[in-house]
XYZ file of C-alpha atoms in Angstrom:
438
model
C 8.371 -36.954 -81.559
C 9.365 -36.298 -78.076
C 6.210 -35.694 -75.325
C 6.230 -32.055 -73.844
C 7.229 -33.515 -70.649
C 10.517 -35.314 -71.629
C 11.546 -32.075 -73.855
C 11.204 -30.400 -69.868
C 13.257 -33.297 -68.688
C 15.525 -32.637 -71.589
C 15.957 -29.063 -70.847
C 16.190 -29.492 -67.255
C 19.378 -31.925 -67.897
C 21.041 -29.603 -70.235
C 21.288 -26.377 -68.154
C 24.791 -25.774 -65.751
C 25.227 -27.585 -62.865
C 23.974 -25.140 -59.445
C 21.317 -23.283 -61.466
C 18.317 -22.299 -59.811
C 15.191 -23.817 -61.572
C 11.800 -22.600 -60.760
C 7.875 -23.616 -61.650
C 7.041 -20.595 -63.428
C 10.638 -20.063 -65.001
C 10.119 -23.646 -66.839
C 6.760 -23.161 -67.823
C 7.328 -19.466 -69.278
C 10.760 -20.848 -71.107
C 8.874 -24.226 -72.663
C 5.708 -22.343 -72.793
C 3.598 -25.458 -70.962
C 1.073 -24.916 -68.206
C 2.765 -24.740 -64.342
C 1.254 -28.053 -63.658
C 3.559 -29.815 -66.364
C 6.502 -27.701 -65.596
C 5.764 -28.957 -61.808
C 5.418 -32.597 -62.782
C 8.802 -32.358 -64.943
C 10.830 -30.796 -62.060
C 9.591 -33.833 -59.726
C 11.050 -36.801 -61.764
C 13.862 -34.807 -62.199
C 14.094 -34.943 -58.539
C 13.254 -38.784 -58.344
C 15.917 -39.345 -61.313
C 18.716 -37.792 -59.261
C 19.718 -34.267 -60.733
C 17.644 -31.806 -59.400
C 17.181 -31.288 -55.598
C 15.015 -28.582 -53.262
C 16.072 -27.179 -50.662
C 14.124 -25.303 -47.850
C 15.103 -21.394 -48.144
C 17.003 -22.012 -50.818
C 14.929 -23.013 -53.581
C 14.981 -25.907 -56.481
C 18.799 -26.378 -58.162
C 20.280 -28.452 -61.120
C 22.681 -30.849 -58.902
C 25.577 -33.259 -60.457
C 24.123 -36.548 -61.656
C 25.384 -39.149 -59.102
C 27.152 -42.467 -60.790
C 25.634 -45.758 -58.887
C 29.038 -46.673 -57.765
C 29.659 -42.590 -55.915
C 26.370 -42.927 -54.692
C 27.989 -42.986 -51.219
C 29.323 -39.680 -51.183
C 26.494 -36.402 -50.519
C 26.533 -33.298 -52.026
C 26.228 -30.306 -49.460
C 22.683 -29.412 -50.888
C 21.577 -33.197 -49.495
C 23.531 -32.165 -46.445
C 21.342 -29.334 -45.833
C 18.346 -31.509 -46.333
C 19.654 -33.680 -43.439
C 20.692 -31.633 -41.126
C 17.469 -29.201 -41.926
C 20.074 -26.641 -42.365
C 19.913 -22.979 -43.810
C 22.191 -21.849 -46.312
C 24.392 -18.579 -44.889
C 26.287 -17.965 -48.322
C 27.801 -20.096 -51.240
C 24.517 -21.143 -52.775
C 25.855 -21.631 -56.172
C 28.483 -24.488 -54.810
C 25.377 -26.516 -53.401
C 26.104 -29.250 -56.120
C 29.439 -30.194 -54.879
C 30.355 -33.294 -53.401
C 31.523 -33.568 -49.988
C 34.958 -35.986 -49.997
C 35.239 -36.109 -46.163
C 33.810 -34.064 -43.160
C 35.918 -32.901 -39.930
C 34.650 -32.011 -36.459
C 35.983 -28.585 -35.409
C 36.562 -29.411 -31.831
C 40.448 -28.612 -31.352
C 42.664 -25.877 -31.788
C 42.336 -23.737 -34.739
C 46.123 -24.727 -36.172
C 45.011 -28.623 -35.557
C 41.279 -27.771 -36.899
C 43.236 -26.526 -40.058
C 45.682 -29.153 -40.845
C 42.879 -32.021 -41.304
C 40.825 -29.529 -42.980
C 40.961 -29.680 -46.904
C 39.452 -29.278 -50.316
C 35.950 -31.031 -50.857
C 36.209 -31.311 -47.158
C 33.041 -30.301 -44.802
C 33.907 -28.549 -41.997
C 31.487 -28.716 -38.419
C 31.935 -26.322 -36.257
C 30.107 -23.544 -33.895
C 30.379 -19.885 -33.687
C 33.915 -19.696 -34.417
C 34.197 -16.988 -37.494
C 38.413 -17.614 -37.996
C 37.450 -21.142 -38.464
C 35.011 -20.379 -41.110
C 37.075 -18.125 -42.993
C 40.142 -20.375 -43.025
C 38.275 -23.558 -43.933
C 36.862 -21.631 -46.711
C 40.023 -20.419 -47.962
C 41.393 -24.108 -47.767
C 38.919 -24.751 -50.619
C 36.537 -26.711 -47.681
C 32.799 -26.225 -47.187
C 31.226 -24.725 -43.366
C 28.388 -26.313 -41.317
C 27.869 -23.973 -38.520
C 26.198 -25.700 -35.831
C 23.914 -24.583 -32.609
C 22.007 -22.731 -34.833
C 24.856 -19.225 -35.072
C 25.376 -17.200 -38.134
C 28.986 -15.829 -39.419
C 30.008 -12.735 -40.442
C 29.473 -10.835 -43.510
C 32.931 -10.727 -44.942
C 32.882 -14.717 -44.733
C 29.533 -15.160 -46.801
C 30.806 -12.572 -49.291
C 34.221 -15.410 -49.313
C 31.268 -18.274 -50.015
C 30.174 -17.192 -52.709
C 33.638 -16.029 -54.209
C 34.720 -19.324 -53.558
C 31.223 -21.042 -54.691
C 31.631 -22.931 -51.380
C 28.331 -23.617 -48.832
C 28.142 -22.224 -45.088
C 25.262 -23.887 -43.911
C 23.748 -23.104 -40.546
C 22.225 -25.844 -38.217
C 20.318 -25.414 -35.068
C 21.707 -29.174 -34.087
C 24.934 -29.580 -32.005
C 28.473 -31.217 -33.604
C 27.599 -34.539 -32.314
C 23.604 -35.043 -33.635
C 25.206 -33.452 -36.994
C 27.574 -35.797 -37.271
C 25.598 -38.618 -36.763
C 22.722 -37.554 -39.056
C 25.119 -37.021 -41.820
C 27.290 -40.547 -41.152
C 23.514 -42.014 -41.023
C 22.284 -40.438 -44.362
C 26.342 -42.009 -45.988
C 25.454 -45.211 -44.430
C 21.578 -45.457 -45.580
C 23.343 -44.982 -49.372
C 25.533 -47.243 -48.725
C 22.630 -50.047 -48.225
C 20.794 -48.404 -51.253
C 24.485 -49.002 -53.598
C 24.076 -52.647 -52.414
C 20.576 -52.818 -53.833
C 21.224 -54.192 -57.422
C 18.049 -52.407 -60.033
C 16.791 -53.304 -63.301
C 18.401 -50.390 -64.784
C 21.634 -51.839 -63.932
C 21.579 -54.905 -65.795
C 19.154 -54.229 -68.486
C 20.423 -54.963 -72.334
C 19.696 -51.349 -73.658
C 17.102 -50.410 -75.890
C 18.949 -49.450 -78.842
C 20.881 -53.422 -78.636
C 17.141 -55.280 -78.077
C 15.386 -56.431 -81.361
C 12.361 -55.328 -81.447
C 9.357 -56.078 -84.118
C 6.731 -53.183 -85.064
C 3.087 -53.617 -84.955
C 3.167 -53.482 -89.175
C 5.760 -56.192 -89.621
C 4.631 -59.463 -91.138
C 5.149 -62.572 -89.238
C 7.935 -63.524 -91.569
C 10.276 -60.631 -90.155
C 10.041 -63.369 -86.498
C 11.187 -66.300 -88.638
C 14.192 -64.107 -89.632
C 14.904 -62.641 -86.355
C 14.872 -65.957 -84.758
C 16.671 -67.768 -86.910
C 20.114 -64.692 -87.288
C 19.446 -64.612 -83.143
C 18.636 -68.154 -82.026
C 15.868 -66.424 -79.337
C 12.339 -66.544 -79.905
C 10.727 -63.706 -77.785
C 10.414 -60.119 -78.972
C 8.952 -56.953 -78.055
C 6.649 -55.271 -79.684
C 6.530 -51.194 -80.304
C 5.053 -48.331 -82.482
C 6.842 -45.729 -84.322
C 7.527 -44.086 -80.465
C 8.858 -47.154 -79.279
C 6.028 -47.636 -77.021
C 5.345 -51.186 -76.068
C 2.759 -52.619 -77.742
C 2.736 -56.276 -76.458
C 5.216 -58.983 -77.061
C 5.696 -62.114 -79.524
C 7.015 -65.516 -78.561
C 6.734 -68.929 -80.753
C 3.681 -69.561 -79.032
C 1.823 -66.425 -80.244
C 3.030 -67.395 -84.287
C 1.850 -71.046 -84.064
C -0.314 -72.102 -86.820
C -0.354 -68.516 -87.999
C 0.015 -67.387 -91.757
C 3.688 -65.646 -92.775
C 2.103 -63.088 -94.020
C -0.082 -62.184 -91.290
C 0.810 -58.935 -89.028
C 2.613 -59.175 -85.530
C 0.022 -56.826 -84.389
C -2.833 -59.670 -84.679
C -0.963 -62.378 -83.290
C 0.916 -61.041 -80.429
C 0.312 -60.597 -77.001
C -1.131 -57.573 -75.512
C -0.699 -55.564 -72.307
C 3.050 -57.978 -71.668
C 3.572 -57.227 -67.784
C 6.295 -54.796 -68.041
C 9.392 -53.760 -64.804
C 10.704 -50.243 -65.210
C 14.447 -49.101 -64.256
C 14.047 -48.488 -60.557
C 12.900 -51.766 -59.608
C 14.761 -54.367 -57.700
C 16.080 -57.161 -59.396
C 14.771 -59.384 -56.735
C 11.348 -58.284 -57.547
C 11.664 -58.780 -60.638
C 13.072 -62.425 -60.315
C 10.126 -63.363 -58.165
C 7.826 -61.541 -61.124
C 9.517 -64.024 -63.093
C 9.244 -67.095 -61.550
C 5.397 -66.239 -60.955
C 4.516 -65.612 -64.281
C 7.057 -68.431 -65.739
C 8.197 -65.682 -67.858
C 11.732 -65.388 -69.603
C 12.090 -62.046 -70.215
C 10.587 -59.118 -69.335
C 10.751 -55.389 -71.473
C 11.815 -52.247 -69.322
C 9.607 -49.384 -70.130
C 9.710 -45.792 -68.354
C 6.953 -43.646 -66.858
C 5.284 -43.689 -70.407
C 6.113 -47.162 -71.751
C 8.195 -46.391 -73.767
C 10.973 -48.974 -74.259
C 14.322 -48.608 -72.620
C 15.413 -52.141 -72.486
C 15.570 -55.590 -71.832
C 16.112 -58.220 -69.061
C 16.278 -62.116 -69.152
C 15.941 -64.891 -66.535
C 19.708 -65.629 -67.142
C 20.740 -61.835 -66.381
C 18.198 -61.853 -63.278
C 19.676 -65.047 -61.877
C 23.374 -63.764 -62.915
C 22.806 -60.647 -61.055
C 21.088 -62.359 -57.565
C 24.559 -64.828 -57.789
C 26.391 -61.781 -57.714
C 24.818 -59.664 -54.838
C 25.062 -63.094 -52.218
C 29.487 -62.816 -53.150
C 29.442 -59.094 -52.478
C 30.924 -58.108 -48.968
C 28.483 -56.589 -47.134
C 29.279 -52.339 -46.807
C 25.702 -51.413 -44.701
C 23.695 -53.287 -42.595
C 20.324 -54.093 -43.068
C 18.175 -55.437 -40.357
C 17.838 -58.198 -41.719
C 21.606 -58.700 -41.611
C 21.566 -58.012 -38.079
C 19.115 -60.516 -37.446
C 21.025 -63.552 -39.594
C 24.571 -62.491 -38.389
C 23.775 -63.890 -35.127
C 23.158 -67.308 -36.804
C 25.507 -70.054 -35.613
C 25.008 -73.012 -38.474
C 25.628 -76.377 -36.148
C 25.005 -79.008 -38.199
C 24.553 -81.621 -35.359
C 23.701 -84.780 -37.449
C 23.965 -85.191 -41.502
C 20.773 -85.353 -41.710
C 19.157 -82.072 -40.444
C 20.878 -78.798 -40.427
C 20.456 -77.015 -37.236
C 20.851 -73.237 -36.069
C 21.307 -71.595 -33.452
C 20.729 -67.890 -32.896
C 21.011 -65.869 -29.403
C 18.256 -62.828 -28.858
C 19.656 -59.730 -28.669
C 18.009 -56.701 -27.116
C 17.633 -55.033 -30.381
C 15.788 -58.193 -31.599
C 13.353 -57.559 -29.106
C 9.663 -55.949 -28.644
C 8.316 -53.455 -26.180
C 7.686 -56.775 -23.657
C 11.236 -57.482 -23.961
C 10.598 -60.563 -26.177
C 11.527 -61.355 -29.559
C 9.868 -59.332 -32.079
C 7.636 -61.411 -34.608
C 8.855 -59.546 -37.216
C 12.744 -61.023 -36.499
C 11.373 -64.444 -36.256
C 9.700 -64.342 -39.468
C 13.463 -63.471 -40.682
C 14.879 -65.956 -38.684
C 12.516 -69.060 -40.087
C 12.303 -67.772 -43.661
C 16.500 -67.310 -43.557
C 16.875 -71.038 -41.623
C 14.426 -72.292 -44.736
C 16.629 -70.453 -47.665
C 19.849 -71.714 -46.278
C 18.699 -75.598 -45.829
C 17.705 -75.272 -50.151
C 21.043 -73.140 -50.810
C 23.209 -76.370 -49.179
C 20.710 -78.754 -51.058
C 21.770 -77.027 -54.246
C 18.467 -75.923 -55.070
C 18.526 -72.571 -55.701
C 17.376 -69.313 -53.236
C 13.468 -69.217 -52.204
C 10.577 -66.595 -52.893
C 8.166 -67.139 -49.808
C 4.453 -67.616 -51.535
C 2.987 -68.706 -48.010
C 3.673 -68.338 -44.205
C 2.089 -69.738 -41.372
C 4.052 -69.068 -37.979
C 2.693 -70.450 -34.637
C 3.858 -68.724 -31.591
C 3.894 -71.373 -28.633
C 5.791 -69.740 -25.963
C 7.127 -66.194 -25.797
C 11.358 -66.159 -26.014
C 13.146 -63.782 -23.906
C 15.584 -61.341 -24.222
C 19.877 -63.390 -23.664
C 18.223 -66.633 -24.855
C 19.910 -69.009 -27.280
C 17.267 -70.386 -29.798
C 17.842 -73.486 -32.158
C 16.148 -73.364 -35.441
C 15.128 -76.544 -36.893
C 14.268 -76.236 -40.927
C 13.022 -79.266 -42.851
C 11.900 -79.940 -46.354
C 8.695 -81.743 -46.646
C 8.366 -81.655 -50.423
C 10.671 -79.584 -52.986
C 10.368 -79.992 -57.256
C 11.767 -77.796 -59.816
C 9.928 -74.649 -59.098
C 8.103 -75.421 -55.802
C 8.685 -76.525 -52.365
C 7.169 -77.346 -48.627
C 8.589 -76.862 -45.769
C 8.305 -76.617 -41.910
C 10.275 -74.728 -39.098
C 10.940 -75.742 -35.754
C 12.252 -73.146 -33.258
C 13.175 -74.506 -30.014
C 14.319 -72.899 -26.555
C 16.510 -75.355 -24.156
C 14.757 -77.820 -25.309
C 10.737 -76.536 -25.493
C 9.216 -76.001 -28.713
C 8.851 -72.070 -28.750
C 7.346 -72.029 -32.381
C 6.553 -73.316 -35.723
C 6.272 -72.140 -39.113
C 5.003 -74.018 -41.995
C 5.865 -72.239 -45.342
C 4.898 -72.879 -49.356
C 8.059 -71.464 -51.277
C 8.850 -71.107 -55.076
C 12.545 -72.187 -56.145
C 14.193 -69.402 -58.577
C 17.023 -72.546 -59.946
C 20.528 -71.458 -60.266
C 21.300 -71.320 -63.830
């Protein structure tokens, strides 16, 4: 029996695409108090097909596919630009394919300007109307409205004219900003997109005898099951361990683990790998916001998925790429990998010195790729201890000594040497745990 919030959740994802959706319109329809309609409406938001919008109000928006996730709809554009919306609310779902600045001649503006299309441009009403009739969304800019015969077009056409009180230029980079901040997000692999799903995991119920494991184990060859109730709420979790010495008979409710650490869809697979390797766990069940199950994830998949992410070309920087790409690996003897990285102004503090935030990512990446050419796997840093000896300036060329003290299967020491023409500048000593490539 479903919860009265996911029936909300339920009802929320069933209705048209560009509906409104209020508080008290939710609660009055699913006859819930307006605190439960409110909570609803908010991981609605979170899950990615609802948005608000200032002035506007709270709308039913297209749910975005992970691999689209770089393309904005024009009620996200209004949210960046802290826009107003002139006419065309009901087209606020739509996804923008391209957007063109209106700075030319209104016969040039026209022939880039097409459907999907988003088109920036000030107090020029022609433009508006013409864009509009090319099937392309408006973004007036400098803060001008348009005329009433073109917001009466909008919302024939279903298509947004948003206002802005930002010029074409700061527009245009807030909305290439908000494309390229998804862009990083796409590259950021979640449990939810590698999970096994919920209705292909084998799972054991609190009632079953211990027997049912024997059978399980032996048609599946894997020993480690979840355990749920007649909700599929996660219960605790039964491994060979848990059924040692332990009658057939007896129920997996009294011999299983309790309380099993759990990961839900939205987070990172590299936090869950280093959950992993801290626990020594091998797999892990993927609950949602009331535990019930929805999946799950193995060590293999985890480590399958990391491999996978380091072969992808990078699309947005990070910046911690824009620290490493300035890494030079030299490789002076065969003995000690050395690199050497020059200080750029953005990799600088207030004092015009290198920040200690980038040399924390400089040591920690030296470290990771001394163990990736060793062959032993990527690191999780358990313990940092960075000595700053001399400050580095802004143009300098540092070389970045990393060596491994002691490394086993799971665990390694190491220290960092960062010198400056010559002069020790710092030092890091670090204690590391090894996730093994599988």
């Amino acid at each position: 029996m479903a919860t009265k919030h996911e029936q909300i959740i339920k009802y929320i994802d069933s209705l048209g695409v560009g509906e409104k959706i209020s508080v008290r319109q939710i609660a009055k329809e699913m006859n819930v108090s307006e605190g439960t309609a409110y909570r609803a409406i908010k991981e609605a938001e979170n899950k990615g097909f609802v948005s608000t919008i200032e002035r506007v109000g709270t709308i039913r928006i297209e749910r975005k596919k992970k691999e689209n996730i770089e393309k904005l709809t024009f009620a996200e554009v209004v949210n960046v630009v802290e826009g107003q919306v002139l006419g065309g609310r009901s087209g606020l779902h739509k996804t923008l394919n391209k957007f063109v600045i209106g700075a030319m001649k209104l016969e040039a503006m026209m022939r880039y300007t097409g459907a999907g299309n988003l088109l920036i441009v000030g107090n020029r009403t022609n433009a508006h109307q013409l864009a509009l009739e090319a099937g392309a969304a408006v973004l007036v800019t400098g803060g001008f409205d348009t005329d009433d015969h073109v917001k009466k077009l909008a919302d024939k056409m279903e298509l947004p004219v948003i206002s802005t009180s930002y010029d074409t230029f700061t527009v245009a980079t807030m909305i290439n900003r908000a494309i390229y901040d998804q862009l990083i997000k796409k590259e950021i692999v979640l449990v939810e997109d590698i999970l096994t799903p919920a209705d292909q995991t084998i799972c054991l119920h609190g009632t079953d005898k211990v027997e049912m494991w024997y059978e399980y184990n032996q048609d599946t060859g894997h020993g480690r099951f979840p355990v749920i109730d007649r909700n599929r709420k996660v219960l605790g979790m039964v491994t060979s361990k848990d059924i040692m010495g332990h009658d057939r008979g007896s129920s997996v409710e009294r011999v299983m683990t309790r309380n099993p650490i759990t990961v839900n869809g939205k987070t990172s697979v590299a936090s869950a790998a280093q959950m992993m390797v801290w626990e020594g766990i091998e797999v892990l069940p993927v609950t949602d916001a009331h535990n019930k199950l929805e999946g799950m994830i193995s060590r293999q998949d985890v480590l399958k998925a990391l491999q996978v992410i380091q072969r992808q070309p990078q699309i947005g920087e990070k910046l911690d790429d824009i620290v490493t790409n300035q890494f030079v690996d030299t490789d002076e003897s065969k003995n000690a990998h050395v690199y050497k990285c020059s200080v750029t102004p953005q990799m600088t503090n207030h004092l015009g010195t290198i920040s200690y935030g980038v040399f924390t990512t400089l040591v920690t990446e030296a470290a990771n790729r001394l163990l990736r050419s060793q062959k032993k796997g990527d690191l999780v840093v358990e313990n940092l201890s960075i000595f700053f000896m001399k400050p580095v300036q802004m143009e300098t060329l540092i070389e970045i000594h990393p060596r491994i003290l002691e490394v086993g299967r799971k665990f390694g020491k190491m220290d960092v040497d960062v010198y400056n023409e010559g002069v020790i500048v710092g030092k890091a000593m670090m204690m590391v745990q090894i996730m093994e490539r599988s």
